[in-house]
C-alpha cells in the first residue's frame, strides 16, 4: 500500500534543463559540430532542439503551470563568449530577460555555467587540456556573474565533469572524441581547478555587489556501484569505480583536496569550495572483476530482473537515499537534487518513479538531512546527447516536428505534488492506482 507523505519543509520543487539540449540555433559549440558529423541515434542535430531560445515566454508559462518553485537552467558559453575574450551583450541580455521572467513567475533560478558543451574556439584550441583552461573558464564565470549576479544567488559551476570526461576523453563517444585515460585525468584536474576558481569568483563578484546569500557548487553525477557477487574482488573493483568516477571529483570540488592520480593543485582556494552538495541521480551499476579492453579492470551490468527505463538503466530509488545519506554525512553540506528523472516515452513509469524518489527524500529529511531543492530531469523532451530524441525524459512531451508541448500525466502529478507540498491519498488513487 502506498502511503501519502509530505515533502521536506524547505524543499523547492522544479525541473532542470541544459541550454544545448533545448535552445537550438547556436552553431558555435562543440556539440553542434559533433552532431553535424552524424552518429546521433536518430540522426538529429542540435537545432532546433526544443526551440527554447525563441520560446522562453511560453516555456516559463509552462513551468508556472507545473507549479515550479525552482528552475535549473544552463547558459551556453559559446553564445556568451563567441570569441576568446569577447563577451556578447546580446546573449547576456537574452539570459537576463529569461531570468527576470522566471523571477516574476515566482520561480527561483539555479544557473549552470557549463553543461557539456564548449565554444568552438575553446574546443579547437585544446579544450579542457589547455594549460590555462581554468583561468579561461574563470573569466567567463566573472563576466556572467557581473551581468547576472544581482538576480541569481544560486550557481552550478560545472555539470557532471565525470560523465563529460568519461564519454569525451575515455570512451570517445562525445566531443572531443578522445580515448585516453591520461588525458581524462589531466582534463579532470583542470575542471576541478576551474570549479574552484569560478567558486571564488562568483563569491567575490557578488559580495562586491553587497550580496551575502551566494550558494555555489557543482552538479555531481553519482551512481551506486554495488559488487555483482560476494567475491571480494568484485567489492574491491566496485570501490575503485566509485573512487575514480565520483570520489575524486567530490573531494576536489567540495573540499578542495586533490586525490591521486590527479596532478597537483594549481587553484588558489583549497578548503571549502562548495556551498551545497549537488546530486544528479539516475541509477545503480553492478560491478564485477572482469578485466576487459573497454573498462580495463571491471565490468558494469544491470541487476538481472530489475525494473529499467527506456535506456535499460535500473530504476533504483533506494540508491538516492543511500548516496545522499553517505555523502551528506561525509561533507555535511545542504543537498540540492540537481537532476533525477527517467527515460519513459510512454509515461508508463514516471509517476511511480516520482513518488518513489520523493519518498526517499522524505526519509532523508526525517533523518535530519537538509534538502533544499528537487530538480526533475527534465522539463520537456529534448536533444538527449547521443540519443537525440529517442530518449524522452520530459514532464512535458515535445513533438520536435511541430514544437507542440503537451503536459504528460506525470507532469500533472508533479504539479499537484508541488502545489500540495506532498502526495495525498487522492493523488495516489488518480496517478498510481
Ligand atoms: C545527465 C545529464 C543530462 C541528461 C541526463 C539524462 O547525465 O546531465 O544532461 O542527459 O543525464
Coordinates of C-alpha atoms and ligand atoms in Angstrom, one line a residue:
X1 CA 0.0 0.0 0.0
X2 CA 1.4 3.4 -1.0
X3 CA 1.2 6.0 1.7
X4 CA 0.7 9.7 1.5
X5 CA 3.6 11.9 2.7
X6 CA 4.6 15.5 3.0
X7 CA 7.6 17.0 1.1
X8 CA 10.5 18.1 3.3
X9 CA 9.8 21.6 4.5
X10 CA 12.4 23.7 2.7
X11 CA 12.4 21.7 -0.5
X12 CA 11.8 23.7 -3.6
X13 CA 10.3 21.7 -6.5
X14 CA 11.1 22.2 -10.1
X15 CA 12.9 20.8 -13.1
X16 CA 16.2 21.1 -14.9
X17 CA 17.4 21.6 -18.5
X18 CA 20.7 22.3 -20.3
X19 CA 21.0 25.1 -22.9
X20 CA 22.4 22.9 -25.7
X21 CA 19.7 20.3 -25.3
X22 CA 16.8 22.7 -25.6
X23 CA 17.7 26.1 -27.2
X24 CA 18.6 25.3 -30.8
X25 CA 20.1 27.9 -33.2
X26 CA 23.6 28.0 -32.0
X27 CA 26.4 26.7 -34.3
X28 CA 29.4 27.9 -32.4
X29 CA 29.7 25.0 -29.9
X30 CA 31.4 21.6 -29.8
X31 CA 28.1 19.6 -29.9
X32 CA 26.8 21.3 -33.0
X33 CA 30.0 20.3 -34.8
X34 CA 29.8 16.8 -33.4
X35 CA 26.2 16.2 -34.4
X36 CA 26.7 17.6 -37.9
X37 CA 29.2 14.8 -38.4
X38 CA 26.4 12.2 -37.7
X39 CA 26.3 9.4 -35.1
X40 CA 23.3 10.7 -33.1
X41 CA 20.9 7.8 -32.6
X42 CA 18.0 9.2 -34.7
X43 CA 20.2 11.4 -36.9
X44 CA 19.0 14.6 -35.1
X45 CA 21.1 17.7 -35.0
X46 CA 21.4 20.2 -32.2
X47 CA 18.9 22.5 -33.8
X48 CA 16.1 23.2 -33.4
X49 CA 16.1 21.0 -30.3
X50 CA 13.1 22.4 -28.3
X51 CA 13.5 25.9 -29.9
X52 CA 13.6 27.2 -26.4
X53 CA 15.7 30.2 -27.4
X54 CA 12.6 31.6 -29.2
X55 CA 10.1 30.2 -26.8
X56 CA 11.3 31.4 -23.4
X57 CA 7.9 33.1 -22.6
X58 CA 5.9 30.0 -23.5
X59 CA 8.2 27.7 -21.5
X60 CA 8.3 29.8 -18.4
X61 CA 4.5 29.9 -18.5
X62 CA 4.6 26.1 -18.7
X63 CA 6.8 25.9 -15.7
X64 CA 4.4 28.2 -13.8
X65 CA 1.6 25.9 -14.8
X66 CA 3.6 23.0 -13.5
X67 CA 3.9 24.8 -10.1
X68 CA 7.7 25.2 -10.3
X69 CA 9.4 26.9 -7.4
X70 CA 12.8 26.5 -8.8
X71 CA 14.3 26.0 -12.3
X72 CA 17.7 24.8 -13.1
X73 CA 18.9 26.1 -16.4
X74 CA 22.3 26.4 -18.1
X75 CA 23.9 29.2 -20.1
X76 CA 25.5 28.5 -23.4
X77 CA 29.1 29.6 -23.1
X78 CA 29.6 29.8 -26.8
X79 CA 26.8 32.4 -27.1
X80 CA 28.1 34.5 -24.2
X81 CA 31.8 34.3 -25.3
X82 CA 31.6 33.7 -29.1
X83 CA 35.3 34.5 -29.5
X84 CA 38.0 34.2 -26.9
X85 CA 37.8 37.2 -24.5
X86 CA 34.8 38.9 -26.3
X87 CA 31.5 38.7 -24.3
X88 CA 28.2 39.2 -26.1
X89 CA 26.0 41.9 -24.5
X90 CA 23.1 40.5 -26.6
X91 CA 23.4 36.9 -25.3
X92 CA 23.7 38.2 -21.7
X93 CA 20.7 40.4 -22.2
X94 CA 18.7 37.4 -23.5
X95 CA 19.5 35.3 -20.4
X96 CA 18.8 38.3 -18.2
X97 CA 15.4 38.5 -19.8
X98 CA 14.7 34.8 -19.2
X99 CA 15.8 35.0 -15.6
X100 CA 13.6 38.1 -15.0
X101 CA 10.7 36.2 -16.4
X102 CA 11.3 33.3 -14.0
X103 CA 11.6 35.6 -11.0
X104 CA 8.4 37.3 -12.0
X105 CA 6.7 33.9 -12.2
X106 CA 7.9 33.2 -8.6
X107 CA 10.5 30.6 -9.8
X108 CA 14.0 30.7 -8.3
X109 CA 16.7 30.4 -10.9
X110 CA 19.6 27.9 -10.4
X111 CA 22.1 28.7 -13.1
X112 CA 24.7 26.3 -14.5
X113 CA 27.7 27.7 -16.3
X114 CA 28.9 24.6 -18.1
X115 CA 26.8 21.7 -19.2
X116 CA 28.8 19.5 -21.6
X117 CA 29.2 22.0 -24.4
X118 CA 32.2 24.2 -25.2
X119 CA 32.6 27.2 -27.5
X120 CA 34.4 26.0 -30.7
X121 CA 37.3 28.4 -30.2
X122 CA 38.0 26.7 -26.8
X123 CA 37.4 23.2 -28.1
X124 CA 39.6 23.6 -31.1
X125 CA 42.5 25.1 -29.1
X126 CA 42.7 22.1 -26.8
X127 CA 39.6 22.5 -24.7
X128 CA 40.0 21.2 -21.1
X129 CA 43.5 20.1 -21.8
X130 CA 44.6 23.7 -22.3
X131 CA 47.0 24.7 -19.6
X132 CA 45.0 27.9 -19.0
X133 CA 41.6 26.3 -19.2
X134 CA 40.8 27.0 -15.5
X135 CA 41.5 30.7 -15.8
X136 CA 39.7 30.9 -19.2
X137 CA 36.7 29.5 -17.5
X138 CA 37.1 31.8 -14.6
X139 CA 37.0 34.8 -16.9
X140 CA 33.7 33.6 -18.3
X141 CA 32.3 33.0 -14.8
X142 CA 33.3 36.6 -13.9
X143 CA 31.6 38.1 -16.9
X144 CA 28.4 36.1 -16.3
X145 CA 28.3 36.9 -12.5
X146 CA 28.9 40.6 -13.2
X147 CA 26.0 40.6 -15.6
X148 CA 23.5 38.4 -13.7
X149 CA 24.7 38.2 -10.2
X150 CA 22.2 40.8 -8.9
X151 CA 19.4 38.4 -10.0
X152 CA 20.9 35.0 -9.3
X153 CA 22.1 33.8 -5.9
X154 CA 22.4 30.0 -6.7
X155 CA 25.0 28.7 -9.2
X156 CA 26.2 25.4 -10.5
X157 CA 29.7 25.9 -12.0
X158 CA 30.1 22.6 -13.9
X159 CA 27.7 19.8 -14.6
X160 CA 28.9 16.2 -14.2
X161 CA 32.5 16.5 -15.1
X162 CA 32.8 12.8 -14.6
X163 CA 30.2 11.9 -17.2
X164 CA 31.6 14.5 -19.6
X165 CA 35.1 13.3 -19.3
X166 CA 34.3 9.6 -19.3
X167 CA 32.4 9.9 -22.6
X168 CA 34.5 12.5 -24.2
X169 CA 38.0 11.5 -23.1
X170 CA 37.9 7.8 -22.4
X171 CA 35.1 6.2 -24.5
X172 CA 35.5 8.8 -27.2
X173 CA 31.7 8.8 -27.9
X174 CA 31.2 12.5 -27.1
X175 CA 33.2 15.5 -28.3
X176 CA 36.2 15.9 -28.3
X177 CA 36.2 12.1 -29.0
X178 CA 39.4 11.2 -27.2
X179 CA 40.2 7.7 -25.9
X180 CA 43.0 8.4 -23.4
X181 CA 42.6 7.9 -19.6
X182 CA 45.7 10.0 -19.2
X183 CA 44.1 12.9 -21.0
X184 CA 41.0 12.4 -19.0
X185 CA 42.8 12.8 -15.7
X186 CA 44.6 15.9 -17.0
X187 CA 41.3 17.4 -18.1
X188 CA 39.7 16.4 -14.8
X189 CA 42.3 18.3 -12.8
X190 CA 41.6 21.4 -14.9
X191 CA 37.9 21.1 -14.5
X192 CA 38.3 20.8 -10.7
X193 CA 40.6 23.9 -10.7
X194 CA 38.1 25.7 -13.0
X195 CA 35.4 25.0 -10.5
X196 CA 37.5 26.2 -7.6
X197 CA 38.4 29.4 -9.4
X198 CA 34.8 30.0 -10.5
X199 CA 33.5 29.3 -7.0
X200 CA 35.8 32.1 -5.6
X201 CA 34.9 34.5 -8.4
X202 CA 31.2 34.1 -8.0
X203 CA 31.5 34.8 -4.3
X204 CA 33.8 37.8 -4.8
X205 CA 31.7 39.4 -7.5
X206 CA 28.5 39.0 -5.6
X207 CA 30.0 40.2 -2.3
X208 CA 31.2 43.3 -4.1
X209 CA 27.6 43.8 -5.1
X210 CA 26.7 43.6 -1.4
X211 CA 25.1 40.1 -1.7
X212 CA 25.6 37.7 1.1
X213 CA 23.3 34.8 0.0
X214 CA 25.5 33.2 -2.6
X215 CA 25.2 29.4 -3.0
X216 CA 27.6 28.0 -5.4
X217 CA 28.5 24.3 -6.1
X218 CA 28.6 21.7 -8.8
X219 CA 26.2 19.1 -10.1
X220 CA 27.7 15.7 -9.5
X221 CA 26.5 12.6 -11.3
X222 CA 26.5 10.0 -8.6
X223 CA 25.8 6.3 -9.1
X224 CA 25.6 3.4 -6.8
X225 CA 28.3 0.9 -7.5
X226 CA 27.4 -2.5 -5.9
X227 CA 29.5 -5.6 -6.2
X228 CA 27.9 -8.1 -8.5
X229 CA 28.7 -11.0 -6.2
X230 CA 30.2 -11.9 -2.8
X231 CA 33.6 -12.2 -4.5
X232 CA 35.9 -9.8 -2.6
X233 CA 37.4 -8.8 -5.9
X234 CA 34.1 -7.5 -7.1
X235 CA 33.8 -5.4 -3.9
X236 CA 37.3 -4.1 -4.5
X237 CA 36.6 -3.1 -8.1
X238 CA 33.3 -1.5 -7.1
X239 CA 35.1 0.7 -4.6
X240 CA 37.7 1.6 -7.3
X241 CA 34.9 2.6 -9.7
X242 CA 33.3 4.7 -7.0
X243 CA 36.5 6.4 -6.2
X244 CA 37.6 7.1 -9.8
X245 CA 34.2 8.0 -11.1
X246 CA 32.9 10.2 -8.3
X247 CA 35.1 10.2 -5.2
X248 CA 37.9 12.2 -6.9
X249 CA 35.5 14.8 -8.1
X250 CA 33.6 15.2 -4.8
X251 CA 36.8 15.6 -2.8
X252 CA 38.2 18.0 -5.4
X253 CA 35.1 20.2 -5.8
X254 CA 33.7 20.2 -2.3
X255 CA 36.6 20.5 -0.1
X256 CA 39.4 21.3 -2.5
X257 CA 41.5 18.2 -1.8
X258 CA 43.5 16.7 -4.6
X259 CA 43.5 12.9 -4.9
X260 CA 45.7 10.6 -7.0
X261 CA 46.0 10.1 -9.9
X262 CA 45.3 13.8 -10.4
X263 CA 48.2 16.2 -10.7
X264 CA 48.9 18.7 -8.0
X265 CA 46.8 21.6 -7.2
X266 CA 47.1 24.9 -9.0
X267 CA 44.0 26.7 -7.9
X268 CA 44.3 29.3 -5.2
X269 CA 41.5 28.3 -3.0
X270 CA 41.8 24.9 -1.2
X271 CA 39.4 24.4 1.7
X272 CA 35.7 24.6 1.4
X273 CA 34.8 25.2 -2.3
X274 CA 31.1 24.4 -2.5
X275 CA 28.2 25.7 -0.5
X276 CA 26.0 22.7 -1.4
X277 CA 26.2 19.1 -2.5
X278 CA 24.6 18.9 -5.9
X279 CA 23.5 15.4 -6.9
X280 CA 22.3 14.1 -10.2
X281 CA 20.9 10.7 -9.5
X282 CA 19.7 8.1 -12.0
X283 CA 20.8 4.5 -11.4
X284 CA 23.0 1.8 -10.0
X285 CA 25.6 -0.4 -11.6
X286 CA 26.7 -3.9 -10.5
X287 CA 30.4 -4.3 -10.8
X288 CA 32.3 -7.5 -11.4
X289 CA 36.0 -8.1 -11.6
X290 CA 36.2 -9.0 -15.3
X291 CA 39.1 -7.2 -16.9
X292 CA 38.1 -6.2 -20.4
X293 CA 39.5 -3.9 -23.0
X294 CA 36.8 -1.4 -22.6
X295 CA 36.7 -1.0 -18.9
X296 CA 40.3 -2.1 -18.2
X297 CA 39.6 -3.8 -14.9
X298 CA 35.9 -4.4 -14.3
X299 CA 32.5 -4.8 -16.0
X300 CA 29.3 -3.0 -15.3
X301 CA 25.9 -4.6 -15.5
X302 CA 22.3 -4.1 -14.6
X303 CA 20.8 -6.2 -11.8
X304 CA 19.0 -9.1 -13.5
X305 CA 15.2 -8.8 -13.3
X306 CA 15.3 -5.2 -12.1
X307 CA 12.9 -2.6 -13.5
X308 CA 14.6 -0.4 -16.1
X309 CA 13.9 2.8 -18.0
X310 CA 13.7 3.0 -21.8
X311 CA 17.5 3.2 -22.0
X312 CA 17.9 0.0 -19.9
X313 CA 19.1 1.8 -16.7
X314 CA 17.9 0.2 -13.5
X315 CA 15.2 2.1 -11.6
X316 CA 16.5 2.0 -8.0
X317 CA 15.0 4.7 -5.8
X318 CA 16.8 3.4 -2.7
X319 CA 20.0 4.5 -4.3
X320 CA 19.1 8.1 -3.9
X321 CA 18.7 7.6 -0.2
X322 CA 22.0 5.7 0.1
X323 CA 24.0 8.2 -1.8
X324 CA 22.6 11.3 -0.2
X325 CA 23.0 9.8 3.3
X326 CA 26.5 8.7 2.7
X327 CA 27.8 11.9 1.1
X328 CA 25.8 14.2 3.4
X329 CA 27.5 12.6 6.3
X330 CA 30.9 12.9 4.7
X331 CA 30.7 16.6 3.6
X332 CA 27.9 18.0 5.9
X333 CA 26.6 20.4 3.2
X334 CA 23.0 21.2 2.3
X335 CA 21.8 18.9 -0.5
X336 CA 20.4 20.1 -3.9
X337 CA 19.0 17.3 -6.1
X338 CA 20.1 18.9 -9.3
X339 CA 18.8 16.1 -11.5
X340 CA 16.6 13.0 -11.2
X341 CA 14.4 11.5 -13.9
X342 CA 13.5 8.7 -16.2
X343 CA 13.6 8.0 -19.9
X344 CA 9.9 6.9 -20.4
X345 CA 8.4 7.7 -23.7
X346 CA 5.1 6.1 -22.9
X347 CA 4.9 7.8 -19.5
X348 CA 4.1 4.4 -18.0
X349 CA 6.5 4.6 -15.1
X350 CA 7.3 8.3 -14.5
X351 CA 4.6 8.9 -11.9
X352 CA 5.6 6.0 -9.8
X353 CA 9.3 7.0 -10.2
X354 CA 8.5 10.4 -8.9
X355 CA 6.6 9.0 -5.9
X356 CA 9.4 6.6 -5.0
X357 CA 12.2 9.0 -5.3
X358 CA 10.5 11.8 -3.5
X359 CA 9.6 9.3 -0.8
X360 CA 13.4 8.7 -0.3
X361 CA 13.8 12.5 0.3
X362 CA 11.1 12.3 2.9
X363 CA 13.1 9.6 4.7
X364 CA 16.3 11.6 4.4
X365 CA 14.6 14.7 5.8
X366 CA 13.3 12.7 8.7
X367 CA 16.9 11.7 9.5
X368 CA 17.9 15.4 9.5
X369 CA 19.3 15.9 6.0
X370 CA 19.0 19.5 4.9
X371 CA 17.4 19.2 1.4
X372 CA 16.9 22.4 -0.5
X373 CA 15.6 21.6 -4.0
X374 CA 14.5 18.8 -6.2
X375 CA 15.0 19.5 -9.9
X376 CA 13.4 16.8 -12.1
X377 CA 15.2 15.9 -15.3
X378 CA 13.6 17.3 -17.4
X379 CA 11.1 20.0 -18.3
X380 CA 10.2 18.9 -21.8
X381 CA 11.7 16.2 -24.1
X382 CA 15.0 17.4 -25.5
X383 CA 18.1 16.6 -27.6
X384 CA 19.4 13.8 -25.3
X385 CA 23.1 14.0 -26.5
X386 CA 23.9 10.8 -28.4
X387 CA 20.4 9.5 -28.0
X388 CA 18.9 12.5 -29.8
X389 CA 15.2 12.5 -29.4
X390 CA 15.0 8.7 -28.9
X391 CA 15.2 9.1 -25.1
X392 CA 12.2 11.0 -23.6
X393 CA 12.7 12.4 -20.1
X394 CA 10.2 15.3 -20.2
X395 CA 7.4 16.1 -17.7
X396 CA 6.1 17.6 -20.9
X397 CA 6.0 15.7 -24.2
X398 CA 7.6 17.6 -27.1
X399 CA 6.8 16.9 -30.8
X400 CA 10.1 18.1 -32.3
X401 CA 8.5 18.4 -35.8
X402 CA 5.8 20.9 -34.7
X403 CA 7.3 22.0 -31.4
X404 CA 4.0 21.3 -29.7
X405 CA 4.3 20.9 -26.0
X406 CA 1.8 18.5 -24.2
X407 CA 1.9 18.0 -20.4
X408 CA 2.2 14.4 -19.6
X409 CA 0.1 12.8 -16.9
X410 CA 3.2 12.5 -14.7
X411 CA 3.7 16.2 -15.3
X412 CA 0.3 16.9 -13.8
X413 CA 1.1 14.7 -10.9
X414 CA 4.4 16.6 -10.4
X415 CA 2.4 19.9 -10.4
X416 CA -0.1 18.6 -7.9
X417 CA 2.7 17.4 -5.6
X418 CA 4.5 20.7 -5.8
X419 CA 1.3 22.7 -5.1
X420 CA 0.1 20.5 -2.2
X421 CA 3.7 20.1 -0.8
X422 CA 3.2 16.4 -0.7
X423 CA 1.5 13.3 -2.0
X424 CA -2.2 12.8 -0.9
X425 CA -4.4 9.8 -0.9
X426 CA -6.3 11.3 -3.8
X427 CA -3.2 11.6 -5.9
X428 CA -2.2 8.0 -5.2
X429 CA -5.6 6.9 -6.4
X430 CA -5.5 9.2 -9.5
X431 CA -1.9 8.7 -10.6
X432 CA -0.7 5.5 -9.1
X433 CA -3.8 3.4 -8.8
Ligands
LIG1 C1 22.7 13.6 -17.2 C2 22.9 14.9 -17.9 C3 21.7 15.5 -18.6 C4 20.8 14.4 -19.2 C5 20.5 13.3 -18.2 C6 19.6 12.2 -18.8 O1 23.8 12.9 -17.1 O2 23.4 15.9 -17.0 O3 22.1 16.5 -19.5 O4 21.4 14.0 -20.4 O5 21.7 12.7 -17.8

